[in-house]
Short mmCIF file of C-alpha atoms and ligand atoms in Angstrom, two decimals:
data_model
loop_
_atom_site.label_atom_id
_atom_site.label_comp_id
_atom_site.label_asym_id
_atom_site.label_seq_id
_atom_site.Cartn_x
_atom_site.Cartn_y
_atom_site.Cartn_z
CA MET A 969 114.72 67.93 61.76
CA ASP A 970 117.18 66.62 64.34
CA GLY A 971 117.39 69.52 66.80
CA ARG A 972 119.77 67.87 69.25
CA PRO A 973 122.53 70.21 70.38
CA THR A 974 124.94 67.31 71.02
CA SER A 975 126.84 65.04 68.65
CA ASP A 976 126.69 61.24 68.68
CA ARG A 977 130.34 61.29 69.67
CA VAL A 978 129.82 63.37 72.79
CA GLU A 979 126.74 61.32 73.72
CA ALA A 980 128.91 58.19 73.55
CA VAL A 981 131.60 59.85 75.68
CA ALA A 982 129.07 60.98 78.29
CA ALA A 983 127.57 57.48 78.44
CA ALA A 984 130.97 55.75 78.84
CA THR A 985 130.56 53.61 81.94
CA PRO A 986 133.17 54.72 84.46
CA PHE A 987 133.06 58.29 83.22
CA ARG A 988 129.28 58.50 83.65
CA LEU A 989 129.43 56.94 87.12
CA LEU A 990 132.21 59.31 88.10
CA TYR A 991 130.30 62.31 86.82
CA GLU A 992 127.13 61.24 88.63
CA PHE A 993 129.05 60.68 91.85
CA TYR A 994 130.94 63.96 91.64
CA ARG A 995 128.20 66.23 90.40
CA ARG A 996 124.90 64.63 91.32
CA SER A 997 125.30 62.52 94.47
CA GLY A 998 125.75 65.41 96.88
CA TYR A 999 129.44 64.47 97.24
CA GLU A 1000 130.69 68.02 96.70
CA ARG A 1001 128.62 69.18 99.70
CA ARG A 1002 129.15 66.04 101.80
CA ARG A 1003 132.96 66.07 101.57
CA HIS A 1004 133.01 69.47 103.33
CA GLU A 1005 130.62 68.53 106.15
CA PRO A 1006 132.29 68.69 109.58
CA GLY A 1007 133.45 65.26 110.76
CA VAL A 1008 133.29 63.67 107.31
CA LEU A 1009 136.50 61.82 106.39
CA ASP A 1010 137.18 61.86 102.67
CA PHE A 1011 139.10 58.98 101.07
CA THR A 1012 137.71 59.32 97.56
CA PHE A 1013 139.99 61.16 95.13
CA GLY A 1014 143.70 61.95 94.90
CA ASP A 1015 143.18 65.53 95.99
CA PRO A 1016 145.61 67.13 98.44
CA HIS A 1017 144.46 67.30 102.07
CA ASP A 1018 147.58 69.02 103.42
CA LEU A 1019 148.48 72.61 102.48
CA ALA A 1020 150.96 72.85 99.62
CA SER A 1021 154.56 73.30 100.82
CA ASP A 1022 156.33 76.68 100.84
CA GLU A 1023 158.80 75.24 98.35
CA TYR A 1024 155.97 74.51 95.91
CA VAL A 1025 154.28 77.88 96.31
CA GLU A 1026 157.58 79.74 96.02
CA ALA A 1027 158.39 77.99 92.71
CA LEU A 1028 155.05 79.12 91.24
CA ARG A 1029 155.41 82.63 92.64
CA GLU A 1030 158.85 83.04 91.12
CA ALA A 1031 157.61 81.71 87.78
CA ALA A 1032 154.83 84.30 87.64
CA VAL A 1033 157.21 87.30 87.61
CA PRO A 1034 158.01 88.27 84.00
CA ARG A 1035 161.70 88.67 83.12
CA HIS A 1036 161.25 89.77 79.52
CA GLU A 1037 158.45 90.84 77.19
CA LEU A 1038 157.85 87.32 75.83
CA TRP A 1039 157.45 85.75 79.29
CA TYR A 1040 153.76 85.08 78.76
CA ALA A 1041 153.99 84.30 75.03
CA TYR A 1042 152.80 81.03 73.46
CA ASN A 1043 155.22 78.30 74.49
CA PHE A 1044 155.37 74.80 72.96
CA GLY A 1045 157.66 73.56 75.69
CA ASP A 1046 160.16 75.69 77.55
CA ARG A 1047 163.67 74.36 76.96
CA ALA A 1048 164.80 74.46 80.62
CA ALA A 1049 161.55 72.76 81.72
CA THR A 1050 161.83 70.05 79.06
CA GLU A 1051 165.46 69.44 79.94
CA ALA A 1052 164.60 69.08 83.63
CA ALA A 1053 161.77 66.65 82.79
CA THR A 1054 164.02 64.65 80.44
CA GLU A 1055 166.83 64.42 82.94
CA SER A 1056 164.61 63.08 85.69
CA LEU A 1057 162.88 60.69 83.29
CA ARG A 1058 166.26 59.27 82.26
CA GLU A 1059 167.22 58.89 85.87
CA HIS A 1060 163.96 57.25 86.92
CA LEU A 1061 163.63 54.82 84.03
CA GLY A 1062 167.31 54.30 83.16
CA ILE A 1063 166.55 54.97 79.47
CA PRO A 1064 168.42 57.69 77.50
CA PHE A 1065 165.41 59.74 76.36
CA GLU A 1066 166.25 62.74 74.16
CA VAL A 1067 165.00 66.21 75.06
CA GLU A 1068 163.25 66.51 71.66
CA ASP A 1069 161.14 63.45 72.52
CA VAL A 1070 159.70 64.77 75.76
CA HIS A 1071 156.54 66.77 75.06
CA LEU A 1072 155.16 68.81 77.96
CA THR A 1073 151.39 68.44 78.26
CA THR A 1074 148.55 69.51 80.50
CA GLY A 1075 148.99 66.41 82.65
CA GLY A 1076 148.34 62.74 82.08
CA PHE A 1077 144.91 63.25 80.47
CA ALA A 1078 146.41 65.14 77.53
CA ALA A 1079 149.42 62.84 77.24
CA ILE A 1080 147.22 59.74 76.92
CA SER A 1081 144.78 61.44 74.56
CA ALA A 1082 147.58 62.73 72.31
CA ALA A 1083 149.28 59.31 72.17
CA LEU A 1084 146.02 57.65 71.11
CA LYS A 1085 145.39 60.21 68.39
CA VAL A 1086 148.95 60.10 67.10
CA VAL A 1087 148.92 56.38 66.35
CA ALA A 1088 145.27 55.36 65.90
CA ASP A 1089 142.61 56.04 63.30
CA PRO A 1090 138.85 56.08 63.92
CA GLY A 1091 137.56 52.56 64.41
CA ASP A 1092 140.87 51.21 65.73
CA GLU A 1093 140.67 49.23 68.94
CA VAL A 1094 142.34 50.08 72.25
CA VAL A 1095 142.79 47.30 74.79
CA TYR A 1096 143.08 48.00 78.53
CA SER A 1097 142.51 46.14 81.77
CA LEU A 1098 139.77 46.47 84.38
CA PRO A 1099 139.75 48.02 86.88
CA PRO A 1100 140.76 50.97 84.72
CA TRP A 1101 141.45 54.60 85.39
CA PHE A 1102 138.03 56.29 85.00
CA LEU A 1103 138.87 58.24 81.88
CA TYR A 1104 140.30 55.61 79.52
CA GLU A 1105 136.96 54.82 77.96
CA GLY A 1106 136.01 58.48 77.56
CA LEU A 1107 139.37 59.42 76.02
CA VAL A 1108 139.26 56.41 73.68
CA LEU A 1109 135.73 57.25 72.49
CA GLU A 1110 136.51 60.93 72.12
CA ALA A 1111 139.36 59.96 69.79
CA GLY A 1112 136.88 57.95 67.67
CA LEU A 1113 138.39 54.65 68.84
CA VAL A 1114 136.85 51.47 70.22
CA PRO A 1115 137.49 50.44 73.85
CA VAL A 1116 138.19 46.73 74.38
CA LYS A 1117 138.25 45.76 78.05
CA VAL A 1118 139.76 42.72 79.69
CA SER A 1119 139.94 41.97 83.40
CA ILE A 1120 143.11 41.70 85.44
CA ASP A 1121 143.60 38.50 87.43
CA ARG A 1122 141.45 39.40 90.43
CA ASP A 1123 143.36 37.06 92.77
CA THR A 1124 146.81 38.50 92.11
CA PHE A 1125 145.92 41.91 90.63
CA ASP A 1126 148.40 41.04 87.86
CA LEU A 1127 147.79 41.56 84.15
CA ASP A 1128 145.94 38.63 82.58
CA LEU A 1129 148.18 38.18 79.56
CA ASP A 1130 146.05 35.39 78.06
CA ALA A 1131 143.00 37.65 78.22
CA ILE A 1132 144.96 40.47 76.53
CA ALA A 1133 146.19 38.08 73.81
CA ALA A 1134 142.63 36.84 73.24
CA ALA A 1135 141.30 40.40 72.97
CA ILE A 1136 143.70 41.42 70.19
CA THR A 1137 142.24 41.58 66.68
CA PRO A 1138 143.52 42.95 63.35
CA ARG A 1139 142.00 46.32 64.41
CA THR A 1140 143.96 46.54 67.67
CA ARG A 1141 146.26 49.54 67.55
CA VAL A 1142 146.99 50.36 71.19
CA VAL A 1143 147.29 48.57 74.51
CA ILE A 1144 147.23 50.83 77.60
CA VAL A 1145 149.16 49.63 80.63
CA ASN A 1146 148.96 51.43 83.97
CA SER A 1147 151.72 50.58 86.42
CA PRO A 1148 151.86 51.41 89.32
CA ASN A 1149 148.17 50.76 89.00
CA ASN A 1150 145.29 52.93 90.08
CA PRO A 1151 143.32 51.47 91.90
CA THR A 1152 145.06 48.16 92.76
CA GLY A 1153 148.49 49.57 93.67
CA ARG A 1154 150.11 46.72 91.74
CA VAL A 1155 153.49 47.34 90.11
CA TYR A 1156 153.82 44.86 87.25
CA PRO A 1157 157.04 42.81 87.46
CA PRO A 1158 159.64 42.68 84.67
CA SER A 1159 158.66 39.09 83.77
CA THR A 1160 155.07 40.18 83.06
CA LEU A 1161 156.27 43.15 81.01
CA ALA A 1162 158.65 40.97 79.01
CA HIS A 1163 155.85 38.48 78.23
CA LEU A 1164 153.54 41.31 77.29
CA ALA A 1165 156.18 42.67 74.90
CA ASP A 1166 156.55 39.23 73.24
CA LEU A 1167 152.81 38.93 72.94
CA LEU A 1168 152.46 42.38 71.32
CA GLU A 1169 155.35 41.71 68.95
CA ASP A 1170 153.82 38.35 67.89
CA ALA A 1171 150.37 39.85 67.39
CA SER A 1172 151.80 42.80 65.39
CA GLN A 1173 153.69 40.39 63.13
CA ARG A 1174 150.69 38.09 62.74
CA HIS A 1175 148.33 40.88 61.76
CA GLY A 1176 150.90 42.83 59.75
CA ARG A 1177 150.11 45.98 61.72
CA ARG A 1178 152.08 47.52 64.58
CA ILE A 1179 150.42 47.57 67.99
CA PHE A 1180 151.61 50.43 70.21
CA LEU A 1181 151.81 50.46 73.99
CA VAL A 1182 150.78 53.52 75.99
CA SER A 1183 152.37 53.30 79.41
CA ASP A 1184 150.34 55.38 81.84
CA GLU A 1185 152.94 56.06 84.53
CA ALA A 1186 151.33 58.82 86.56
CA TYR A 1187 152.54 57.06 89.75
CA ASN A 1188 155.97 55.88 88.63
CA ARG A 1189 157.72 57.75 91.47
CA ILE A 1190 155.34 56.44 94.12
CA VAL A 1191 156.62 52.94 94.88
CA PHE A 1192 157.22 51.42 98.32
CA ASP A 1193 159.63 49.12 100.11
CA GLY A 1194 162.58 50.32 98.01
CA THR A 1195 161.17 48.60 94.90
CA ARG A 1196 162.58 49.92 91.63
CA PHE A 1197 159.83 50.78 89.18
CA ARG A 1198 160.29 49.08 85.80
CA SER A 1199 158.60 50.71 82.83
CA PRO A 1200 156.95 48.68 80.03
CA VAL A 1201 158.92 50.99 77.72
CA GLU A 1202 162.11 49.11 78.65
CA PHE A 1203 160.67 45.96 77.13
CA TYR A 1204 158.72 47.10 74.09
CA PRO A 1205 160.21 49.73 71.73
CA TRP A 1206 156.86 50.89 70.30
CA SER A 1207 155.82 52.48 73.57
CA PHE A 1208 154.90 55.95 74.82
CA VAL A 1209 155.27 57.18 78.41
CA ALA A 1210 152.41 59.31 79.71
CA TYR A 1211 153.36 61.11 82.93
CA SER A 1212 151.62 63.55 85.24
CA TYR A 1213 153.17 65.82 87.88
CA GLY A 1214 149.79 65.99 89.65
CA LYS A 1215 150.46 62.89 91.78
CA THR A 1216 154.06 63.41 92.85
CA LEU A 1217 153.42 67.08 93.60
CA LEU A 1218 149.96 66.40 95.09
CA SER A 1219 148.46 69.20 93.03
CA PRO A 1220 146.28 67.76 90.24
CA GLY A 1221 144.61 71.14 89.69
CA GLU A 1222 147.88 72.62 88.38
CA ARG A 1223 148.20 70.92 85.02
CA ALA A 1224 151.55 69.56 83.94
CA GLY A 1225 152.87 66.28 82.63
CA TYR A 1226 154.44 64.90 79.48
CA LEU A 1227 154.26 62.42 76.70
CA ALA A 1228 157.69 60.89 76.08
CA VAL A 1229 158.89 58.76 73.22
CA PRO A 1230 161.83 56.42 73.91
CA PRO A 1231 164.91 56.31 71.68
CA SER A 1232 163.90 52.77 70.68
CA MET A 1233 160.85 54.08 68.75
CA PRO A 1234 161.44 54.01 64.98
CA ASP A 1235 160.81 57.15 62.93
CA ARG A 1236 160.85 59.52 65.88
CA GLU A 1237 161.04 62.65 63.68
CA ALA A 1238 157.57 61.91 62.33
CA VAL A 1239 156.26 61.12 65.80
CA ARG A 1240 157.62 64.42 67.18
CA ALA A 1241 155.82 66.47 64.57
CA ALA A 1242 152.62 64.43 64.98
CA ILE A 1243 152.53 64.90 68.76
CA GLU A 1244 153.00 68.65 68.42
CA ALA A 1245 150.25 68.83 65.78
CA ILE A 1246 147.82 66.96 68.03
CA GLN A 1247 148.73 69.13 71.02
CA ILE A 1248 147.92 72.26 69.05
CA THR A 1249 144.75 71.07 67.34
CA GLY A 1250 143.56 69.23 70.44
CA GLY A 1251 143.14 72.64 72.05
CA TRP A 1252 146.67 73.73 73.00
CA LEU A 1253 147.54 70.84 75.28
CA PHE A 1254 150.73 72.49 76.63
CA PRO A 1255 151.01 73.50 80.30
CA ASN A 1256 150.53 77.17 81.16
CA VAL A 1257 153.85 78.97 80.92
CA THR A 1258 154.08 79.59 84.67
CA MET A 1259 153.92 75.83 85.27
CA GLN A 1260 156.61 75.36 82.62
CA TYR A 1261 158.95 77.94 84.16
CA ALA A 1262 158.41 76.48 87.63
CA LEU A 1263 159.12 72.94 86.47
CA PRO A 1264 162.91 72.80 87.04
CA ARG A 1265 162.29 73.79 90.67
CA LEU A 1266 159.23 71.55 91.03
CA GLU A 1267 161.23 68.59 89.70
CA ARG A 1268 163.54 68.94 92.71
CA ILE A 1269 160.71 68.61 95.25
CA ALA A 1270 160.85 65.08 96.57
CA PHE A 1271 157.68 63.08 97.14
CA ASP A 1272 157.54 62.11 100.82
CA ILE A 1273 157.55 58.38 100.19
CA GLU A 1274 158.22 57.55 103.86
CA LEU A 1275 155.08 59.41 104.93
CA PHE A 1276 152.96 57.62 102.34
CA GLN A 1277 154.46 54.28 103.23
CA ARG A 1278 153.57 54.97 106.89
CA LYS A 1279 150.03 55.86 105.87
CA ARG A 1280 149.75 52.69 103.79
CA ASP A 1281 151.15 50.52 106.58
CA THR A 1282 148.95 52.08 109.26
CA MET A 1283 145.81 51.59 107.19
CA LEU A 1284 146.75 48.07 106.05
CA ALA A 1285 147.56 46.82 109.54
CA ALA A 1286 144.36 48.28 111.00
CA LEU A 1287 142.10 46.98 108.24
CA ARG A 1288 143.58 43.48 108.49
CA GLU A 1289 143.21 43.52 112.26
CA ILE A 1290 139.53 44.33 111.81
CA GLY A 1291 139.12 41.46 109.33
CA TYR A 1292 139.27 43.14 105.91
CA HIS A 1293 140.88 41.28 103.02
CA VAL A 1294 143.30 43.67 101.40
CA LYS A 1295 146.43 43.18 99.33
CA THR A 1296 149.56 45.21 99.95
CA PRO A 1297 149.85 47.90 97.28
CA GLU A 1298 153.41 48.18 95.95
CA GLY A 1299 152.88 51.71 94.70
CA THR A 1300 150.38 54.63 94.28
CA PHE A 1301 148.38 56.07 97.17
CA TYR A 1302 145.42 53.72 96.92
CA LEU A 1303 144.23 50.59 98.67
CA PHE A 1304 141.73 48.32 96.96
CA PRO A 1305 140.25 46.03 99.63
CA GLU A 1306 137.47 43.51 99.15
CA ALA A 1307 134.12 44.90 100.23
CA PRO A 1308 132.98 43.04 103.36
CA GLY A 1309 129.67 41.34 102.59
CA GLY A 1310 130.53 41.38 98.87
CA ASP A 1311 128.27 44.27 97.82
CA ASP A 1312 130.58 47.25 97.26
CA ALA A 1313 127.81 49.82 96.76
CA GLU A 1314 126.09 48.68 99.96
CA PHE A 1315 129.38 48.70 101.85
CA ALA A 1316 130.26 52.21 100.63
CA ARG A 1317 126.87 53.29 102.01
CA ALA A 1318 127.67 51.60 105.34
CA LEU A 1319 130.93 53.58 105.50
CA ASP A 1320 129.11 56.73 104.48
CA ARG A 1321 126.77 56.26 107.47
CA GLU A 1322 129.94 56.32 109.63
CA GLY A 1323 131.04 59.54 107.88
CA VAL A 1324 133.71 57.86 105.74
CA LEU A 1325 133.71 58.44 101.98
CA VAL A 1326 135.27 55.87 99.61
CA LEU A 1327 134.63 54.80 96.03
CA PRO A 1328 132.84 51.48 95.37
CA GLY A 1329 134.50 49.05 92.95
CA GLY A 1330 131.48 49.33 90.65
CA MET A 1331 132.80 52.76 89.69
CA PHE A 1332 135.86 50.93 88.33
CA GLU A 1333 133.74 48.23 86.66
CA THR A 1334 135.07 45.88 89.33
CA PRO A 1335 132.32 45.13 91.85
CA GLY A 1336 133.18 43.47 95.15
CA PHE A 1337 136.02 45.88 96.00
CA PHE A 1338 136.30 49.49 97.13
CA ARG A 1339 139.03 52.14 96.85
CA ILE A 1340 140.61 54.10 99.68
CA CYS A 1341 142.78 57.09 98.74
CA LEU A 1342 145.61 57.92 101.13
CA THR A 1343 146.10 61.55 100.20
CA ALA A 1344 143.96 62.01 103.32
CA THR A 1345 146.05 63.21 106.26
CA MET A 1346 147.57 60.84 108.84
CA ASP A 1347 145.21 62.38 111.36
CA THR A 1348 142.20 61.55 109.17
CA ILE A 1349 143.50 58.00 108.73
CA GLU A 1350 143.80 57.51 112.48
CA GLN A 1351 140.35 58.97 113.13
CA SER A 1352 138.83 56.70 110.50
CA LEU A 1353 139.99 53.37 111.96
CA PRO A 1354 137.16 52.89 114.52
CA ARG A 1355 134.72 53.86 111.79
CA PHE A 1356 136.11 51.23 109.40
CA ALA A 1357 135.63 48.76 112.28
CA ALA A 1358 132.04 49.90 112.88
CA ALA A 1359 131.11 49.62 109.19
CA PHE A 1360 132.69 46.15 109.04
CA ALA A 1361 130.65 45.06 112.09
CA SER A 1362 127.46 46.51 110.57
CA VAL A 1363 127.56 44.16 107.59
CA GLY A 1364 128.98 41.15 109.47
N1 PMP B 91 146.28 58.02 84.85
C1 PMP B 91 145.95 57.57 86.06
C2 PMP B 91 146.09 56.13 86.35
C3 PMP B 91 145.44 58.45 87.02
O1 PMP B 91 145.09 57.99 88.23
C4 PMP B 91 145.30 59.82 86.70
C5 PMP B 91 144.71 60.83 87.67
N2 PMP B 91 143.84 60.34 88.58
C6 PMP B 91 145.70 60.24 85.43
C7 PMP B 91 146.18 59.31 84.53
C8 PMP B 91 145.59 61.68 85.00
O2 PMP B 91 146.42 62.50 85.71
P1 PMP B 91 146.25 64.09 85.62
O3 PMP B 91 144.91 64.43 86.21
O4 PMP B 91 147.31 64.62 86.46
O5 PMP B 91 146.30 64.44 84.20
#
């Protein structure tokens, strides 16, 4: 008798490379204790390090007060919240999304997972680029799909379109694109997105099966130097936008985001019903009602892009002065420098000895680099600079 309490599927999910490494780091490495030790400077995850603003707290407080007996009833997507999300999406992307095509979810996780399940059947392949967001592989496996990984161009951090083209097979159903990219900070230019669209159209025609694009845009409002973010959705009609409020509002523990379908998508009625079905059967993947009611107010809270640009510029200038090789991120709140000495795990340990916590590139299946997260405070950034210098000297 097979007495195992776990399914093959969950075993595969738990063994998925970045997910397993993340889990081990978070739960087993002592990180949870270490990050709270006095004097330790934490640059690992996109968690907030400043107290939430009064504006934010007030929006949630107001949303918690019931105004009628159905206030806390099941809610598939509050109309005012969905309208606010749709309006800002239209404004940000310059695409006339319809309110009925914006589906509020419990953040980016649920939006990506729902998109995969709506279009793909078990055994279908999902192509994405390394370094990836940690959870792509886990979400793909959990949906019964097959992850197919290609590398970005490591010199430019751009998508390697030839590698994507070569990875496509008759079983390819989805390509995930993440721009602005976690962890590289790269914002893919319109020319790349246009070529990608051509490539996906050609491959779909060749194989007689539509390939869909899932655009993971959790950071689409976090772009620097006045750059206008361009969404892959503008270029390829068979695309979904997965968005999370956790980044812009610096509150990933309060779950809200959406999956949006552009007006260019054929047969949107069927897609609408399919997304809702997956949200329900996936375990009620709608935000809690208080988050929904707060959303119109939360939408009006601006991300302090000047502050984050100052943090990026301070860190970049200091690292380069020390001798680090690091590209300028065009968006997100991450830096992805090369690990001095070449061994990212060893270098992360050298930084740890200085009391600075970062994530080694190996955790993103991209050895030789490491990730710095700038949700740390400006004060923490300034304190860390001599320590980054000391760690650099220790491997030099
Ligand atoms: N995509 C990317 C690229 C991310 O970095 C994250 C969060 N780290 C997500 C999706 C998921 O966002 P959320 O936790 O808000 O659902």
